[in-house]
Short mmCIF file of C-alpha atoms in Angstrom, two decimals:
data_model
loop_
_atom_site.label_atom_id
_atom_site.label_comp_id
_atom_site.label_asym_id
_atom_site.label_seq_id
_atom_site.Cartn_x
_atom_site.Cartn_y
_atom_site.Cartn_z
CA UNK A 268 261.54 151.59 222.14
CA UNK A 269 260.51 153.70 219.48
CA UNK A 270 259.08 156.32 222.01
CA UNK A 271 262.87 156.55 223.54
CA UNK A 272 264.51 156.98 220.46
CA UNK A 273 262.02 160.04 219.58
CA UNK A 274 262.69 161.58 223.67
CA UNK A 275 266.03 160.98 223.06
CA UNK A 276 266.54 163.17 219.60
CA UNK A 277 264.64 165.81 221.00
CA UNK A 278 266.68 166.01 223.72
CA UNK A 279 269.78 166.04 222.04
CA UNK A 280 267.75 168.96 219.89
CA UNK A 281 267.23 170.78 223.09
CA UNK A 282 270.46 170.48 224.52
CA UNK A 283 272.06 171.92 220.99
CA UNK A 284 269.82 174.64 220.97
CA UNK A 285 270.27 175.82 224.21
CA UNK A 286 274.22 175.58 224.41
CA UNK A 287 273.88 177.92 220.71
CA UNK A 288 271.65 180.26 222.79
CA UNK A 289 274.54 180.96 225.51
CA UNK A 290 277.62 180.91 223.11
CA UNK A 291 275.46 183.62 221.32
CA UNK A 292 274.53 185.63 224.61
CA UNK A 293 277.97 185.38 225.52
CA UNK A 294 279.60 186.63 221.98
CA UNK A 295 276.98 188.90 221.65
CA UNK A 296 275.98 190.59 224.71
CA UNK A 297 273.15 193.00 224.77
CA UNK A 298 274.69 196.72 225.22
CA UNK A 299 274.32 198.46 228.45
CA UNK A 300 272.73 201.64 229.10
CA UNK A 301 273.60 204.68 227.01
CA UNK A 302 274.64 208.25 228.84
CA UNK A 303 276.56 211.27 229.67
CA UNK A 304 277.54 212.09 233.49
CA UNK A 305 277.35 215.75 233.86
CA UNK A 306 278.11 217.01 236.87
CA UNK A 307 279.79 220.41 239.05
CA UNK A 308 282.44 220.47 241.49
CA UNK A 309 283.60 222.69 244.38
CA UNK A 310 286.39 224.54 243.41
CA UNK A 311 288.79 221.73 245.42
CA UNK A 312 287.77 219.11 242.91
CA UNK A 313 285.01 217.97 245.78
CA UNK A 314 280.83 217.76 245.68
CA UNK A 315 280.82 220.23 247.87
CA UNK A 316 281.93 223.39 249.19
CA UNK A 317 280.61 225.45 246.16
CA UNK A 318 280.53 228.69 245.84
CA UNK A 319 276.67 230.04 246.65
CA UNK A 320 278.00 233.23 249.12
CA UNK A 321 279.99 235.56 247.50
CA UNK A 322 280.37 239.04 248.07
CA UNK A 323 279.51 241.84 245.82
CA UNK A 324 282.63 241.73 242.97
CA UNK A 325 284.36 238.21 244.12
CA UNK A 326 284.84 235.49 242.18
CA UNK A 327 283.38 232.03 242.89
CA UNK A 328 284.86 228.99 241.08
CA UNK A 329 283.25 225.49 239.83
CA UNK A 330 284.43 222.40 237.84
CA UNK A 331 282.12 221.06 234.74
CA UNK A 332 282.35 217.46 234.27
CA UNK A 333 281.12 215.28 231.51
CA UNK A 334 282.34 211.65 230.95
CA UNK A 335 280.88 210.00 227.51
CA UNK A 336 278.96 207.12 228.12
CA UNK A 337 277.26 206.42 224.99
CA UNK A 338 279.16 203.88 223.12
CA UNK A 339 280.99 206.36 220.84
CA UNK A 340 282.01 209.66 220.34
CA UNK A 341 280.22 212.48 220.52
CA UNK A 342 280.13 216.26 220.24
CA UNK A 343 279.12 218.39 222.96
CA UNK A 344 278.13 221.89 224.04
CA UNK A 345 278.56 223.64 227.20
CA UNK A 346 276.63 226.69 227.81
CA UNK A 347 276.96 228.57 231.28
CA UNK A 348 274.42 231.66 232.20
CA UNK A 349 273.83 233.57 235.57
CA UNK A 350 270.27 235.10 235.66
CA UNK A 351 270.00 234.25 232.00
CA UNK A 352 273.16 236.36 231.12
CA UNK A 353 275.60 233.36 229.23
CA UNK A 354 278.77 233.49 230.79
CA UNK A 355 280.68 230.50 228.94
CA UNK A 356 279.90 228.65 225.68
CA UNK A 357 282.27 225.84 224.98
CA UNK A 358 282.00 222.69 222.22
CA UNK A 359 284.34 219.50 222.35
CA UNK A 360 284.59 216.07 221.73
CA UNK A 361 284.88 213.55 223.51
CA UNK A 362 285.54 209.86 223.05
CA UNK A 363 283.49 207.29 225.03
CA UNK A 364 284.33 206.50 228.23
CA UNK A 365 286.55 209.44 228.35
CA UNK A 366 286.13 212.43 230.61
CA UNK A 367 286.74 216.42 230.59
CA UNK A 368 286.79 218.76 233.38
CA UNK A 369 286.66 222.27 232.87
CA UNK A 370 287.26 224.77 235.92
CA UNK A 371 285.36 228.32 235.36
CA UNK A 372 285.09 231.09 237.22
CA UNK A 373 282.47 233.96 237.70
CA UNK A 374 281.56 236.62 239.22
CA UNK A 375 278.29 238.94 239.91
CA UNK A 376 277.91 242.24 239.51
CA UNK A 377 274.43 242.57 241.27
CA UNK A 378 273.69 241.91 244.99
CA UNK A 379 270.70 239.63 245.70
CA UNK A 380 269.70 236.34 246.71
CA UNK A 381 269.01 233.10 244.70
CA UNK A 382 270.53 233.88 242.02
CA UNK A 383 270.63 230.70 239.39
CA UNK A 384 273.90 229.92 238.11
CA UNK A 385 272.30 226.98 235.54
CA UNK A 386 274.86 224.80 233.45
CA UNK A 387 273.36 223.09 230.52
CA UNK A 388 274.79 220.43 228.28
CA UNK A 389 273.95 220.20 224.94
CA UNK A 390 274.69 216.90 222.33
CA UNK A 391 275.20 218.13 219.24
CA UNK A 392 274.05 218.25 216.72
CA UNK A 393 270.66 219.11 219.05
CA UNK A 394 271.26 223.22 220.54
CA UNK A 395 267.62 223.29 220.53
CA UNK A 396 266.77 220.81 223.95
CA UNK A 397 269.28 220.67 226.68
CA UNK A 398 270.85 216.79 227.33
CA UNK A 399 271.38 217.62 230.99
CA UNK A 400 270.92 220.77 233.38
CA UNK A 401 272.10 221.83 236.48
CA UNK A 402 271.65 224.79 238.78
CA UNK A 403 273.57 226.30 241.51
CA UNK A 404 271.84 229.45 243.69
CA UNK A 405 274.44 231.83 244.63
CA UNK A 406 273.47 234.19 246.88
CA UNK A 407 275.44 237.58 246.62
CA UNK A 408 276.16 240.60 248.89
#
């Protein structure tokens, strides 16, 4: 009888314990993964039909995204270059969960193929290392 008291307490113990272990989990659950989206679109708002033929002089245009992921708000940096010539440099803000779309539009003023259009994303207070990169090869005649 003594033995069933003792299996009985620690039961009770167990069964306290492990409804305190899911009424924490569930006040306090663990945070999800942290991250920027950062991404181009075709000049229709579309992944796709971008801009990579152009003739000599015309303009070509794309759509930056970036939607804040990371729990809060942070500060970013856009920086745009064709062939390593920087085209666009834009900072903002953004709050999580919120997005920003920014149409630009270039041009080329020198024919040839494959050349890298590159779109990199910096999260300040970092200008040193890139967050994300992208890269679109626009060929031009």
């Amino acid at each position: 009888m003594k033995i069933d008291k003792i299996v009985s307490y620690l039961l009770i113990i167990l069964i306290v314990a492990a409804i305190t272990a899911v009424v924490y989990i569930t006040l306090n659950p663990s945070p999800g993964e942290r991250f920027t989206e950062f991404y181009i679109l075709g000049p229709d708002g579309k992944a796709g039909d971008y801009p990579t033929n152009l003739t000599l002089g015309e303009n070509g245009t794309v759509i930056m995204g970036t939607v804040n992921h990371e729990g809060n708000a942070a500060d970013y940096e856009v920086v745009v270059r064709l062939d390593n010539v920087t085209l666009k440099n834009e900072t903002f803000k953004l709050e999580n969960k919120e997005e920003k779309r920014i149409p630009f539009t270039f041009s080329s003023n020198q024919s040839g193929d494959g050349q890298r259009l590159e779109f990199f994303l910096y999260k300040l207070p970092d200008t040193q290392q890139p967050y994300r990169a992208l890269e679109l090869l626009v060929n031009v005649h």
